[in-house]
PDB file of C-alpha atoms in Angstrom:
ATOM      1  CA  MET M 213       0.012  -0.056   0.002  1.00 45.00           C
ATOM      2  CA  LEU M 214       1.238   3.368  -0.878  1.00 45.00           C
ATOM      3  CA  LEU M 215       0.709   6.489   1.195  1.00 50.00           C
ATOM      4  CA  ALA M 216       1.850   9.937   0.204  1.00 50.00           C
ATOM      5  CA  VAL M 217       2.078  12.509   3.014  1.00 50.00           C
ATOM      6  CA  VAL M 218       0.875  15.880   2.073  1.00 51.00           C
ATOM      7  CA  VAL M 219       1.332  18.755   4.521  1.00 47.00           C
ATOM      8  CA  THR M 220       0.487  22.324   3.529  1.00 48.00           C
ATOM      9  CA  ALA M 221       0.360  23.934   6.837  1.00 46.00           C
ATOM     10  CA  GLY M 222       1.866  27.284   6.093  1.00 54.00           C
ATOM     11  CA  ASN M 223       5.270  27.831   7.842  1.00 63.00           C
ATOM     12  CA  VAL M 224       5.237  24.470   9.693  1.00 70.00           C
ATOM     13  CA  ASP M 225       8.179  22.179   8.738  1.00 74.00           C
ATOM     14  CA  ASP M 226       6.921  19.168   6.706  1.00 75.00           C
ATOM     15  CA  GLY M 227       8.627  16.694   9.017  1.00 73.00           C
ATOM     16  CA  ALA M 228       6.885  18.384  12.034  1.00 75.00           C
ATOM     17  CA  GLY M 229       3.550  18.748  10.215  1.00 82.00           C
ATOM     18  CA  ALA M 230       3.599  15.149   9.131  1.00 85.00           C
ATOM     19  CA  ARG M 231       2.903  14.054  12.598  1.00 87.00           C
ATOM     20  CA  GLU M 232      -0.425  15.683  12.490  1.00 85.00           C
ATOM     21  CA  VAL M 233      -1.342  14.050   9.323  1.00 85.00           C
ATOM     22  CA  VAL M 234      -0.034  10.609  10.091  1.00 89.00           C
ATOM     23  CA  GLY M 235      -1.217  10.922  13.609  1.00 89.00           C
ATOM     24  CA  LYS M 236      -4.796  10.635  12.294  1.00 88.00           C
ATOM     25  CA  LEU M 237      -4.032   7.133  10.857  1.00 89.00           C
ATOM     26  CA  LYS M 238      -4.623   4.224  13.104  1.00 91.00           C
ATOM     27  CA  PRO M 239      -2.094   1.391  12.424  1.00 92.00           C
ATOM     28  CA  GLU M 240      -4.856  -1.304  12.898  1.00 92.00           C
ATOM     29  CA  ALA M 241      -6.913   0.333  10.111  1.00 92.00           C
ATOM     30  CA  PHE M 242      -3.946   0.001   7.662  1.00 91.00           C
ATOM     31  CA  PRO M 243      -2.670  -3.527   8.229  1.00 91.00           C
ATOM     32  CA  ARG M 244      -0.807  -3.710   4.855  1.00 93.00           C
ATOM     33  CA  LEU M 245       0.844  -0.268   5.127  1.00 92.00           C
ATOM     34  CA  GLN M 246       4.679  -0.637   5.659  1.00 92.00           C
ATOM     35  CA  THR M 247       6.418   2.276   4.036  1.00 89.00           C
ATOM     36  CA  ILE M 248       5.562   5.973   3.818  1.00 88.00           C
ATOM     37  CA  PHE M 249       7.339   7.788   1.010  1.00 85.00           C
ATOM     38  CA  GLY M 250       8.385  11.339   1.195  1.00 82.00           C
ATOM     39  CA  ASP M 251      10.981  13.858  -0.190  1.00 80.00           C
ATOM     40  CA  ASN M 252      13.958  15.295   1.592  1.00 79.00           C
ATOM     41  CA  LYS M 253      11.564  17.621   3.584  1.00 81.00           C
ATOM     42  CA  TYR M 254      10.610  14.599   5.635  1.00 84.00           C
ATOM     43  CA  HIS M 255      14.212  13.648   6.646  1.00 83.00           C
ATOM     44  CA  ASN M 256      13.693  14.255  10.347  1.00 83.00           C
ATOM     45  CA  TYR M 257      15.059  11.664  12.813  1.00 87.00           C
ATOM     46  CA  GLU M 258      12.576  12.840  15.558  1.00 88.00           C
ATOM     47  CA  TYR M 259       9.760  12.090  13.061  1.00 89.00           C
ATOM     48  CA  TYR M 260      11.171   8.604  12.365  1.00 90.00           C
ATOM     49  CA  ALA M 261      11.233   7.770  15.987  1.00 91.00           C
ATOM     50  CA  TRP M 262       7.705   9.116  16.470  1.00 91.00           C
ATOM     51  CA  LEU M 263       6.510   7.110  13.404  1.00 91.00           C
ATOM     52  CA  GLY M 264       7.938   3.991  14.764  1.00 91.00           C
ATOM     53  CA  LYS M 265       6.379   4.494  18.213  1.00 93.00           C
ATOM     54  CA  HIS M 266       3.004   5.560  16.701  1.00 92.00           C
ATOM     55  CA  SER M 267       2.749   2.443  14.603  1.00 92.00           C
ATOM     56  CA  GLY M 268       4.243   0.043  16.872  1.00 92.00           C
ATOM     57  CA  GLY M 269       7.201  -0.439  14.547  1.00 91.00           C
ATOM     58  CA  LYS M 270       5.086  -1.436  11.573  1.00 93.00           C
ATOM     59  CA  TRP M 271       5.669   1.675   9.532  1.00 93.00           C
ATOM     60  CA  ARG M 272       8.933   3.214   8.177  1.00 90.00           C
ATOM     61  CA  MET M 273       9.712   6.391   6.253  1.00 88.00           C
ATOM     62  CA  GLU M 274      11.477   6.087   2.966  1.00 86.00           C
ATOM     63  CA  ILE M 275      13.067   9.249   1.359  1.00 84.00           C
ATOM     64  CA  SER M 276      12.983   9.321  -2.333  1.00 79.00           C
ATOM     65  CA  SER M 277      15.426  11.810  -3.832  1.00 77.00           C
ATOM     66  CA  ARG M 278      16.951  12.388  -7.348  1.00 76.00           C
ATOM     67  CA  PRO M 279      20.222  10.479  -7.892  1.00 76.00           C
ATOM     68  CA  PRO M 280      23.135  12.888  -7.660  1.00 77.00           C
ATOM     69  CA  GLU M 281      24.520  11.996 -11.183  1.00 80.00           C
ATOM     70  CA  ALA M 282      21.088  12.810 -12.848  1.00 75.00           C
ATOM     71  CA  GLY M 283      21.113  16.172 -14.588  1.00 75.00           C
ATOM     72  CA  GLY M 284      17.946  17.947 -15.422  1.00 75.00           C
ATOM     73  CA  PHE M 285      14.431  16.456 -15.139  1.00 73.00           C
ATOM     74  CA  LYS M 286      14.488  12.787 -13.818  1.00 72.00           C
ATOM     75  CA  PRO M 287      11.142  11.355 -12.847  1.00 72.00           C
ATOM     76  CA  LEU M 288      11.238   9.071  -9.788  1.00 74.00           C
ATOM     77  CA  ARG M 289       9.155   5.990  -9.679  1.00 72.00           C
ATOM     78  CA  ILE M 290       7.172   6.605  -6.443  1.00 76.00           C
ATOM     79  CA  ARG M 291       7.144  10.406  -6.579  1.00 76.00           C
ATOM     80  CA  TRP M 292       5.873  10.406 -10.194  1.00 78.00           C
ATOM     81  CA  VAL M 293       2.777   8.433  -9.093  1.00 80.00           C
ATOM     82  CA  VAL M 294       2.162  10.977  -6.375  1.00 78.00           C
ATOM     83  CA  GLU M 295       2.741  14.008  -8.591  1.00 82.00           C
ATOM     84  CA  ARG M 296       0.452  12.502 -11.256  1.00 85.00           C
ATOM     85  CA  THR M 297      -2.300  12.010  -8.666  1.00 86.00           C
ATOM     86  CA  PHE M 298      -1.936  15.629  -7.445  1.00 85.00           C
ATOM     87  CA  ALA M 299      -2.228  16.802 -11.127  1.00 88.00           C
ATOM     88  CA  TRP M 300      -5.551  14.745 -11.376  1.00 89.00           C
ATOM     89  CA  ILE M 301      -6.848  16.254  -8.263  1.00 89.00           C
ATOM     90  CA  GLY M 302      -5.798  19.682  -9.253  1.00 88.00           C
ATOM     91  CA  ARG M 303      -8.004  19.527 -12.362  1.00 89.00           C
ATOM     92  CA  TYR M 304     -11.022  20.057 -10.169  1.00 88.00           C
ATOM     93  CA  ARG M 305     -11.641  23.834  -9.934  1.00 86.00           C
ATOM     94  CA  ARG M 306     -12.105  23.847  -6.048  1.00 84.00           C
ATOM     95  CA  ASN M 307      -8.723  22.151  -5.660  1.00 85.00           C
ATOM     96  CA  SER M 308      -6.837  24.140  -8.194  1.00 82.00           C
ATOM     97  CA  ARG M 309      -6.579  27.163  -5.764  1.00 81.00           C
ATOM     98  CA  ASP M 310      -6.844  27.421  -1.941  1.00 78.00           C
ATOM     99  CA  TYR M 311     -10.436  28.470  -1.898  1.00 82.00           C
ATOM    100  CA  GLU M 312     -11.392  26.575   1.357  1.00 83.00           C
ATOM    101  CA  ARG M 313     -11.003  28.382   4.655  1.00 85.00           C
ATOM    102  CA  ARG M 314     -10.936  25.295   6.946  1.00 86.00           C
ATOM    103  CA  THR M 315      -8.791  22.190   6.525  1.00 82.00           C
ATOM    104  CA  ASP M 316     -11.601  19.724   7.090  1.00 85.00           C
ATOM    105  CA  SER M 317     -13.459  21.415   4.095  1.00 89.00           C
ATOM    106  CA  SER M 318     -10.392  21.151   1.892  1.00 87.00           C
ATOM    107  CA  GLU M 319      -9.894  17.516   3.016  1.00 87.00           C
ATOM    108  CA  SER M 320     -13.564  16.791   2.105  1.00 91.00           C
ATOM    109  CA  MET M 321     -13.118  18.351  -1.318  1.00 91.00           C
ATOM    110  CA  ILE M 322     -10.145  16.262  -2.095  1.00 91.00           C
ATOM    111  CA  CYS M 323     -12.039  13.108  -1.038  1.00 92.00           C
ATOM    112  CA  LEU M 324     -14.852  14.072  -3.300  1.00 93.00           C
ATOM    113  CA  SER M 325     -12.503  14.647  -6.169  1.00 92.00           C
ATOM    114  CA  CYS M 326     -10.922  11.239  -5.687  1.00 92.00           C
ATOM    115  CA  ILE M 327     -14.269   9.622  -5.389  1.00 94.00           C
ATOM    116  CA  SER M 328     -15.093  11.156  -8.732  1.00 92.00           C
ATOM    117  CA  LEU M 329     -11.985   9.972 -10.316  1.00 91.00           C
ATOM    118  CA  MET M 330     -12.373   6.411  -9.172  1.00 91.00           C
ATOM    119  CA  LEU M 331     -15.924   6.226 -10.308  1.00 92.00           C
ATOM    120  CA  GLY M 332     -14.913   7.466 -13.745  1.00 87.00           C
ATOM    121  CA  ARG M 333     -12.331   4.775 -13.851  1.00 87.00           C
ATOM    122  CA  LEU M 334     -14.644   2.064 -12.646  1.00 90.00           C
ATOM    123  CA  ARG M 335     -17.415   2.906 -15.103  1.00 82.00           C
ATOM    124  CA  PRO M 336     -17.798   0.317 -17.859  1.00 75.00           C
ATOM    125  CA  PRO M 337     -16.562   1.523 -21.285  1.00 74.00           C
ATOM    126  CA  ALA M 338     -19.151   3.019 -23.579  1.00 77.00           C
ATOM    127  CA  ARG M 339     -20.276   0.464 -26.181  1.00 74.00           C
ATOM    128  CA  LYS M 340     -21.224   1.496 -29.628  1.00 75.00           C
ATOM    129  CA  ASP M 341     -22.941  -1.657 -30.523  1.00 72.00           C
ATOM    130  CA  PRO M 342     -26.012  -2.901 -28.466  1.00 69.00           C
ATOM    131  CA  LEU M 343     -25.429  -5.756 -25.954  1.00 71.00           C
ATOM    132  CA  PHE M 344     -27.933  -8.076 -27.596  1.00 73.00           C
ATOM    133  CA  LYS M 345     -29.250  -8.331 -31.071  1.00 73.00           C
ATOM    134  CA  TYR M 346     -32.167 -10.548 -32.189  1.00 76.00           C
ATOM    135  CA  PRO M 347     -31.113 -13.079 -34.878  1.00 78.00           C
ATOM    136  CA  ARG M 348     -32.334 -12.047 -38.299  1.00 79.00           C
ATOM    137  CA  PRO M 349     -34.731 -14.506 -39.757  1.00 79.00           C
ATOM    138  CA  ASN M 350     -33.805 -16.386 -42.804  1.00 79.00           C
ATOM    139  CA  LYS M 351     -35.601 -15.172 -45.881  1.00 72.00           C
ATOM    140  CA  GLY M 352     -35.961 -17.832 -48.498  1.00 60.00           C
TER     141      GLY M 352
END
């Protein structure tokens, strides 16, 4: 299971703000979760210790960063999935800017956007031909 931690709490450091976000998750509700991916902003030893204590040693933080020899743009496997998901969510007008005044309202709009995205992907493909045709009688 993949979990991307997103913290946009103004001037709060991502490693410190991640405790508030991940603190809402109960380890028993996510039995398959093992690794939480983040970028260099989440490299915080106090956060690692807290994460291990919060999850009972089940979860660990993995920092994904660009290889030092890579020049220019280099998509990273896990972060590319997260960035693509953020792009899909950002297509919804209410998520494209920070319109919401409360974080719970913003969180609800993101959940609604994700539900809409999943329903669109689960919808059966549109068929051009009818599902059933009566056989044509033989003339003759």
